[in-house]
């Protein structure tokens, strides 16, 4: 119908944003058992202590949460040896990434990220009215020299997902330091370490030291990959002046009471986190070896997922594999929007799910 009445119009640029499409969570009708491997959740589930804490808070849901999430910040600070005053908690780390963009970007500014980087950076940059600048990666890995070459006098933020989603590749910390050293001091370096708990590499650091010792670096983290995706808890660590600026626009009660209590219990349950990381280490290696054995290329991942590349024929393409696996209850993630039209991202799952996918792919590739 033709629109002839005036109506509210979004700000310039909003309708150019392509909305984020989350991983699928359902299988075709008739599939009884579903293995959701599309959102990099923890196959071991939430910490039992977090479940208990969430149950206990249920009776007190009439009361507003502490707007500063002080006890959660203290629990995080205690675990990582930080000053709680330099931490902000958020409704998932997505929220803090958005708040950073809103705080530091304006129309005319630029923000840099890499070509296969986590997609919300671009969305938040555009939402702030700034210009997204995507730079080429080398071998599906962020390239420090390419990032530096893209920095102009208009650049205000560099977003670096380390490790990145959906590739799973990481930038060794010496390289991150080199990037930071060469950036102008007025450019904010956002180190998004959503998968830090899973990384097992001696040359990797999440960014705590750099964020603690520089005025223009923050590190963002999440509880989502540790078993609390549904609770929505993220956090940022950075200088007091950044914390102060963000707190001025942060929603007054952005982290809900259930998230606060579940989060405190979860981060103190080190045994559950270690079990989750050990499970991941074992099955990440196993999946890599099995998939390679099937003749599929896998991007080397240090996260809790693998990016699987499919052959260039229609019969054995990523789309065909996705249909085949979905019909059997294995829900992987299409990553066309990330610049990988012929790949699927698979979260490391339970033993049953991992073995099931490999068995299904064996038959699929032969058929
Ligand atoms: C690299 C990266 N950063 C941030 C997030 C956001 O996680 P959340 O908002 O659940 O904390 C994700 C989620 O997939 C991610 O992959």
Short mmCIF file of C-alpha atoms and ligand atoms in Angstrom, two decimals:
data_model
loop_
_atom_site.label_atom_id
_atom_site.label_comp_id
_atom_site.label_asym_id
_atom_site.label_seq_id
_atom_site.Cartn_x
_atom_site.Cartn_y
_atom_site.Cartn_z
CA UNK A 1 0.00 0.00 0.00
CA UNK A 2 1.27 3.46 -0.82
CA UNK A 3 2.42 5.45 2.18
CA UNK A 4 0.87 8.91 1.96
CA UNK A 5 0.73 9.79 5.67
CA UNK A 6 3.85 11.17 7.34
CA UNK A 7 5.42 8.66 9.73
CA UNK A 8 8.53 8.48 11.89
CA UNK A 9 11.67 7.84 9.84
CA UNK A 10 14.84 6.26 11.21
CA UNK A 11 17.99 8.37 11.29
CA UNK A 12 20.05 8.43 8.07
CA UNK A 13 21.93 5.17 7.64
CA UNK A 14 19.82 2.99 9.95
CA UNK A 15 17.94 1.33 7.08
CA UNK A 16 21.29 0.54 5.38
CA UNK A 17 22.16 -1.77 8.27
CA UNK A 18 21.77 -5.48 7.58
CA UNK A 19 20.25 -6.99 10.71
CA UNK A 20 22.26 -9.68 12.52
CA UNK A 21 20.98 -13.16 11.78
CA UNK A 22 21.64 -15.54 14.69
CA UNK A 23 22.46 -19.21 14.19
CA UNK A 24 19.46 -21.50 13.62
CA UNK A 25 18.14 -23.35 16.61
CA UNK A 26 15.56 -25.65 15.08
CA UNK A 27 15.67 -28.63 12.76
CA UNK A 28 13.21 -29.48 9.97
CA UNK A 29 9.85 -30.94 11.05
CA UNK A 30 10.04 -34.57 12.03
CA UNK A 31 13.57 -34.45 13.43
CA UNK A 32 13.28 -35.57 17.02
CA UNK A 33 16.76 -35.10 18.45
CA UNK A 34 18.41 -31.74 17.82
CA UNK A 35 22.10 -30.97 18.36
CA UNK A 36 22.51 -27.20 18.32
CA UNK A 37 26.03 -26.49 17.13
CA UNK A 38 25.35 -23.07 15.69
CA UNK A 39 26.04 -20.58 18.52
CA UNK A 40 29.26 -21.72 20.23
CA UNK A 41 27.53 -22.53 23.49
CA UNK A 42 29.07 -24.78 26.14
CA UNK A 43 28.22 -28.45 25.47
CA UNK A 44 28.62 -29.12 29.20
CA UNK A 45 25.85 -26.62 29.94
CA UNK A 46 25.76 -24.07 32.76
CA UNK A 47 27.68 -24.56 35.99
CA UNK A 48 25.37 -26.44 38.43
CA UNK A 49 26.22 -23.70 40.93
CA UNK A 50 24.94 -21.05 38.51
CA UNK A 51 21.69 -22.99 38.07
CA UNK A 52 21.24 -23.10 41.83
CA UNK A 53 21.99 -19.37 42.20
CA UNK A 54 19.47 -18.52 39.46
CA UNK A 55 16.84 -20.64 41.25
CA UNK A 56 17.43 -18.84 44.50
CA UNK A 57 17.08 -15.39 42.98
CA UNK A 58 13.73 -16.32 41.42
CA UNK A 59 11.88 -15.63 44.68
CA UNK A 60 13.29 -12.08 44.76
CA UNK A 61 12.55 -11.00 41.21
CA UNK A 62 10.40 -8.10 42.44
CA UNK A 63 13.54 -6.23 43.53
CA UNK A 64 15.65 -4.18 41.10
CA UNK A 65 19.21 -5.43 40.67
CA UNK A 66 22.21 -3.44 41.87
CA UNK A 67 22.69 -1.05 38.94
CA UNK A 68 26.49 -1.21 39.23
CA UNK A 69 26.59 -5.04 39.44
CA UNK A 70 29.16 -4.49 42.20
CA UNK A 71 29.29 -8.07 43.50
CA UNK A 72 29.61 -9.49 39.99
CA UNK A 73 32.40 -7.02 39.22
CA UNK A 74 34.12 -8.03 42.43
CA UNK A 75 33.84 -11.73 41.59
CA UNK A 76 35.33 -11.08 38.12
CA UNK A 77 38.05 -8.86 39.62
CA UNK A 78 38.95 -11.50 42.19
CA UNK A 79 39.22 -14.20 39.52
CA UNK A 80 41.41 -12.18 37.18
CA UNK A 81 43.34 -10.06 39.69
CA UNK A 82 41.79 -6.75 38.59
CA UNK A 83 40.45 -3.59 40.18
CA UNK A 84 36.61 -3.84 40.13
CA UNK A 85 36.44 -0.09 39.51
CA UNK A 86 37.88 -0.69 36.04
CA UNK A 87 35.19 -3.22 35.08
CA UNK A 88 31.76 -2.60 33.56
CA UNK A 89 29.27 -5.46 33.26
CA UNK A 90 26.80 -5.61 30.41
CA UNK A 91 23.88 -7.50 28.95
CA UNK A 92 26.13 -9.80 26.95
CA UNK A 93 29.36 -8.44 25.53
CA UNK A 94 27.32 -7.33 22.50
CA UNK A 95 25.94 -4.53 24.65
CA UNK A 96 29.34 -3.25 25.72
CA UNK A 97 30.56 -3.31 22.10
CA UNK A 98 27.56 -1.17 21.17
CA UNK A 99 28.14 1.22 24.07
CA UNK A 100 31.77 1.67 23.02
CA UNK A 101 30.67 2.55 19.49
CA UNK A 102 28.01 4.96 20.74
CA UNK A 103 30.46 6.63 23.11
CA UNK A 104 33.42 7.07 20.76
CA UNK A 105 31.97 7.29 17.24
CA UNK A 106 30.12 10.09 15.47
CA UNK A 107 29.17 10.72 11.83
CA UNK A 108 32.34 11.33 9.82
CA UNK A 109 34.42 9.01 12.02
CA UNK A 110 35.77 5.66 10.89
CA UNK A 111 36.18 2.37 12.71
CA UNK A 112 38.33 -0.50 11.47
CA UNK A 113 37.79 -4.27 11.69
CA UNK A 114 38.88 -7.22 9.57
CA UNK A 115 37.03 -8.74 6.63
CA UNK A 116 35.77 -11.89 8.36
CA UNK A 117 35.37 -10.30 11.80
CA UNK A 118 32.45 -10.82 14.15
CA UNK A 119 29.53 -9.09 12.45
CA UNK A 120 28.17 -6.88 15.20
CA UNK A 121 31.11 -4.44 14.92
CA UNK A 122 29.88 -3.25 11.55
CA UNK A 123 26.30 -2.97 12.81
CA UNK A 124 27.26 -0.86 15.82
CA UNK A 125 29.61 1.34 13.80
CA UNK A 126 26.82 2.06 11.32
CA UNK A 127 24.30 2.57 14.14
CA UNK A 128 26.58 5.28 15.52
CA UNK A 129 26.57 6.95 12.09
CA UNK A 130 30.26 6.25 11.48
CA UNK A 131 31.95 4.58 8.52
CA UNK A 132 32.82 0.87 8.77
CA UNK A 133 36.24 0.07 7.28
CA UNK A 134 36.83 -3.65 6.66
CA UNK A 135 40.43 -4.66 5.95
CA UNK A 136 41.75 -7.79 4.22
CA UNK A 137 42.94 -10.71 6.29
CA UNK A 138 45.89 -12.95 5.46
CA UNK A 139 45.12 -16.68 5.50
CA UNK A 140 41.86 -15.97 7.36
CA UNK A 141 43.77 -14.21 10.13
CA UNK A 142 43.78 -10.53 11.12
CA UNK A 143 46.78 -8.80 9.59
CA UNK A 144 48.29 -6.07 11.77
CA UNK A 145 49.96 -4.28 8.85
CA UNK A 146 46.71 -4.20 6.87
CA UNK A 147 44.89 -2.79 9.91
CA UNK A 148 47.53 -0.10 10.39
CA UNK A 149 47.42 0.79 6.70
CA UNK A 150 43.67 1.43 7.01
CA UNK A 151 44.00 3.87 9.90
CA UNK A 152 43.39 7.48 8.85
CA UNK A 153 42.99 10.75 10.80
CA UNK A 154 39.25 9.90 10.94
CA UNK A 155 39.78 6.54 12.69
CA UNK A 156 38.44 6.40 16.25
CA UNK A 157 38.19 2.66 17.02
CA UNK A 158 39.92 -0.55 15.93
CA UNK A 159 37.93 -3.67 16.80
CA UNK A 160 39.97 -6.87 17.02
CA UNK A 161 38.24 -10.16 17.78
CA UNK A 162 40.98 -12.32 19.26
CA UNK A 163 40.33 -15.13 18.61
CA UNK A 164 37.93 -14.24 15.84
CA UNK A 165 34.53 -15.71 15.12
CA UNK A 166 33.85 -17.45 12.70
CA UNK A 167 37.46 -18.24 11.72
CA UNK A 168 38.78 -19.23 15.16
CA UNK A 169 42.20 -17.76 14.30
CA UNK A 170 44.13 -15.54 16.69
CA UNK A 171 46.75 -12.83 16.67
CA UNK A 172 49.78 -13.64 18.87
CA UNK A 173 50.25 -11.10 21.59
CA UNK A 174 53.50 -9.64 20.31
CA UNK A 175 51.56 -8.68 17.20
CA UNK A 176 48.77 -7.11 19.25
CA UNK A 177 51.40 -5.06 21.08
CA UNK A 178 52.93 -4.02 17.77
CA UNK A 179 49.48 -2.92 16.59
CA UNK A 180 48.89 -0.93 19.76
CA UNK A 181 52.32 0.71 19.65
CA UNK A 182 51.73 1.96 16.12
CA UNK A 183 48.19 3.26 16.66
CA UNK A 184 47.65 6.95 17.33
CA UNK A 185 46.90 7.51 21.03
CA UNK A 186 43.41 8.86 20.30
CA UNK A 187 42.34 5.59 18.63
CA UNK A 188 40.62 3.11 20.95
CA UNK A 189 41.76 -0.49 20.51
CA UNK A 190 38.95 -2.89 21.46
CA UNK A 191 40.28 -6.38 22.17
CA UNK A 192 37.26 -8.68 22.01
CA UNK A 193 38.37 -11.81 23.83
CA UNK A 194 35.02 -13.63 23.87
CA UNK A 195 36.74 -17.03 23.49
CA UNK A 196 39.75 -16.39 25.73
CA UNK A 197 38.93 -19.16 28.21
CA UNK A 198 39.28 -21.75 25.45
CA UNK A 199 42.60 -20.67 23.99
CA UNK A 200 45.54 -22.97 24.70
CA UNK A 201 48.50 -21.15 23.17
CA UNK A 202 51.59 -19.79 24.90
CA UNK A 203 51.76 -16.73 22.66
CA UNK A 204 48.16 -15.70 23.34
CA UNK A 205 46.98 -13.12 25.87
CA UNK A 206 43.44 -11.82 26.19
CA UNK A 207 44.63 -8.25 26.75
CA UNK A 208 44.38 -7.70 30.51
CA UNK A 209 47.88 -6.29 30.81
CA UNK A 210 47.59 -3.99 27.83
CA UNK A 211 44.14 -2.72 28.87
CA UNK A 212 45.46 -2.18 32.40
CA UNK A 213 48.46 -0.18 31.31
CA UNK A 214 47.16 1.90 28.39
CA UNK A 215 44.68 4.74 28.14
CA UNK A 216 43.38 3.59 24.77
CA UNK A 217 42.81 -0.17 25.09
CA UNK A 218 39.84 -2.09 26.46
CA UNK A 219 39.30 -5.82 26.68
CA UNK A 220 35.78 -7.25 26.38
CA UNK A 221 34.77 -10.69 27.66
CA UNK A 222 31.67 -12.84 27.92
CA UNK A 223 30.11 -15.57 30.05
CA UNK A 224 28.16 -16.80 27.02
CA UNK A 225 30.71 -19.35 25.88
CA UNK A 226 31.13 -20.73 29.41
CA UNK A 227 27.56 -21.96 29.73
CA UNK A 228 25.57 -18.78 30.32
CA UNK A 229 24.59 -17.59 26.83
CA UNK A 230 20.98 -17.26 27.92
CA UNK A 231 21.82 -15.19 30.99
CA UNK A 232 23.49 -12.48 28.82
CA UNK A 233 26.58 -11.41 30.75
CA UNK A 234 29.51 -9.56 29.26
CA UNK A 235 32.13 -7.28 30.74
CA UNK A 236 34.78 -4.80 29.83
CA UNK A 237 38.06 -3.93 31.50
CA UNK A 238 39.72 -0.61 30.80
CA UNK A 239 40.95 2.77 32.01
CA UNK A 240 38.92 4.83 34.49
CA UNK A 241 38.22 7.56 31.91
CA UNK A 242 36.62 5.01 29.55
CA UNK A 243 34.59 3.41 32.35
CA UNK A 244 33.40 6.87 33.36
CA UNK A 245 32.30 7.77 29.81
CA UNK A 246 30.47 4.47 29.22
CA UNK A 247 28.69 4.65 32.57
CA UNK A 248 27.10 7.92 31.49
CA UNK A 249 25.09 6.23 28.73
CA UNK A 250 24.77 2.68 30.07
CA UNK A 251 21.21 1.62 30.98
CA UNK A 252 20.83 2.05 34.75
CA UNK A 253 20.00 -1.64 35.38
CA UNK A 254 21.54 -3.21 32.29
CA UNK A 255 22.48 -6.51 33.99
CA UNK A 256 19.50 -8.31 35.47
CA UNK A 257 19.33 -9.92 38.93
CA UNK A 258 19.40 -13.51 37.62
CA UNK A 259 22.43 -12.77 35.47
CA UNK A 260 24.27 -11.19 38.39
CA UNK A 261 23.72 -14.14 40.74
CA UNK A 262 24.30 -16.83 38.10
CA UNK A 263 27.41 -14.98 36.92
CA UNK A 264 28.95 -14.77 40.39
CA UNK A 265 28.39 -18.48 40.96
CA UNK A 266 29.66 -19.39 37.48
CA UNK A 267 32.93 -17.48 37.63
CA UNK A 268 33.72 -18.93 41.05
CA UNK A 269 33.11 -22.46 39.74
CA UNK A 270 36.62 -22.83 38.35
CA UNK A 271 36.23 -26.63 38.16
CA UNK A 272 33.36 -26.27 35.67
CA UNK A 273 35.31 -23.78 33.56
CA UNK A 274 38.35 -26.06 33.55
CA UNK A 275 36.24 -29.11 32.65
CA UNK A 276 34.69 -27.15 29.79
CA UNK A 277 38.08 -26.01 28.48
CA UNK A 278 39.52 -29.55 28.76
CA UNK A 279 36.53 -31.00 26.88
CA UNK A 280 37.02 -28.38 24.19
CA UNK A 281 40.75 -28.99 23.87
CA UNK A 282 40.20 -32.70 23.32
CA UNK A 283 37.31 -32.46 20.87
CA UNK A 284 38.59 -29.45 18.93
CA UNK A 285 41.70 -31.45 18.05
CA UNK A 286 39.65 -34.55 17.30
CA UNK A 287 37.25 -32.68 15.00
CA UNK A 288 40.11 -30.99 13.16
CA UNK A 289 41.80 -34.34 12.51
CA UNK A 290 38.59 -36.13 11.48
CA UNK A 291 37.41 -33.37 9.16
CA UNK A 292 40.82 -33.10 7.53
CA UNK A 293 40.80 -36.87 7.18
CA UNK A 294 37.55 -36.54 5.22
CA UNK A 295 39.36 -34.23 2.80
CA UNK A 296 37.72 -31.04 4.08
CA UNK A 297 39.76 -27.92 4.76
CA UNK A 298 39.40 -26.60 8.30
CA UNK A 299 40.64 -23.14 9.35
CA UNK A 300 42.99 -23.70 12.33
CA UNK A 301 40.87 -22.68 15.34
CA UNK A 302 41.77 -21.94 18.95
CA UNK A 303 38.14 -21.24 19.94
CA UNK A 304 35.27 -23.60 20.74
CA UNK A 305 34.23 -24.03 17.11
CA UNK A 306 35.64 -24.93 13.69
CA UNK A 307 35.14 -23.38 10.28
CA UNK A 308 34.71 -26.17 7.72
CA UNK A 309 35.21 -25.45 4.02
CA UNK A 310 33.32 -27.59 1.48
CA UNK A 311 34.23 -28.68 -2.05
CA UNK A 312 33.30 -26.46 -4.98
CA UNK A 313 30.68 -28.76 -6.44
CA UNK A 314 26.95 -28.27 -5.89
CA UNK A 315 26.38 -31.77 -4.65
CA UNK A 316 28.89 -31.45 -1.80
CA UNK A 317 28.62 -27.72 -1.12
CA UNK A 318 28.15 -26.12 2.31
CA UNK A 319 24.48 -25.50 1.50
CA UNK A 320 23.96 -29.18 0.59
CA UNK A 321 25.86 -30.29 3.71
CA UNK A 322 23.77 -27.94 5.85
CA UNK A 323 20.55 -29.48 4.48
CA UNK A 324 21.88 -32.99 4.95
CA UNK A 325 23.04 -32.39 8.52
CA UNK A 326 19.93 -30.40 9.55
CA UNK A 327 17.70 -33.24 8.36
CA UNK A 328 19.58 -35.46 10.83
CA UNK A 329 19.30 -32.95 13.69
CA UNK A 330 22.80 -31.42 13.45
CA UNK A 331 22.37 -27.65 13.31
CA UNK A 332 25.52 -25.87 12.12
CA UNK A 333 25.97 -22.21 11.19
CA UNK A 334 25.90 -20.89 7.62
CA UNK A 335 28.50 -18.14 7.33
CA UNK A 336 27.78 -16.59 3.93
CA UNK A 337 27.31 -13.20 5.61
CA UNK A 338 30.85 -13.48 6.96
CA UNK A 339 32.28 -13.89 3.48
CA UNK A 340 32.33 -17.71 3.52
CA UNK A 341 29.54 -18.83 1.16
CA UNK A 342 30.90 -22.37 1.01
CA UNK A 343 31.70 -23.06 4.65
CA UNK A 344 29.86 -24.03 7.81
CA UNK A 345 30.85 -23.17 11.34
CA UNK A 346 30.43 -25.98 13.84
CA UNK A 347 30.57 -25.50 17.61
CA UNK A 348 32.47 -28.18 19.50
CA UNK A 349 29.66 -30.27 20.93
CA UNK A 350 29.19 -33.24 23.20
CA UNK A 351 31.00 -36.45 22.24
CA UNK A 352 27.73 -37.77 20.80
CA UNK A 353 27.18 -34.67 18.66
CA UNK A 354 30.79 -34.53 17.43
CA UNK A 355 30.84 -38.20 16.44
CA UNK A 356 27.38 -37.87 14.91
CA UNK A 357 28.42 -35.00 12.64
CA UNK A 358 31.55 -36.81 11.46
CA UNK A 359 29.60 -40.00 10.72
CA UNK A 360 26.94 -38.03 8.85
CA UNK A 361 29.57 -36.14 6.84
CA UNK A 362 31.30 -39.39 5.86
CA UNK A 363 28.09 -40.59 4.26
CA UNK A 364 27.27 -37.18 2.82
CA UNK A 365 30.62 -36.83 1.06
CA UNK A 366 30.36 -40.34 -0.43
CA UNK A 367 26.75 -40.01 -1.57
C1 LIG B 1 33.86 -12.54 18.81
C2 LIG B 1 32.60 -12.38 19.60
N1 LIG B 1 32.45 -11.30 20.36
C3 LIG B 1 31.35 -11.09 21.09
C4 LIG B 1 30.31 -11.98 21.06
C5 LIG B 1 29.07 -11.63 21.82
O1 LIG B 1 28.76 -12.50 22.81
P1 LIG B 1 27.70 -12.16 23.93
O2 LIG B 1 26.94 -10.94 23.54
O3 LIG B 1 26.86 -13.37 24.02
O4 LIG B 1 28.51 -11.91 25.15
C6 LIG B 1 30.40 -13.13 20.29
C7 LIG B 1 29.26 -14.08 20.22
O5 LIG B 1 29.18 -14.96 19.46
C8 LIG B 1 31.58 -13.34 19.54
O6 LIG B 1 31.71 -14.40 18.75
#
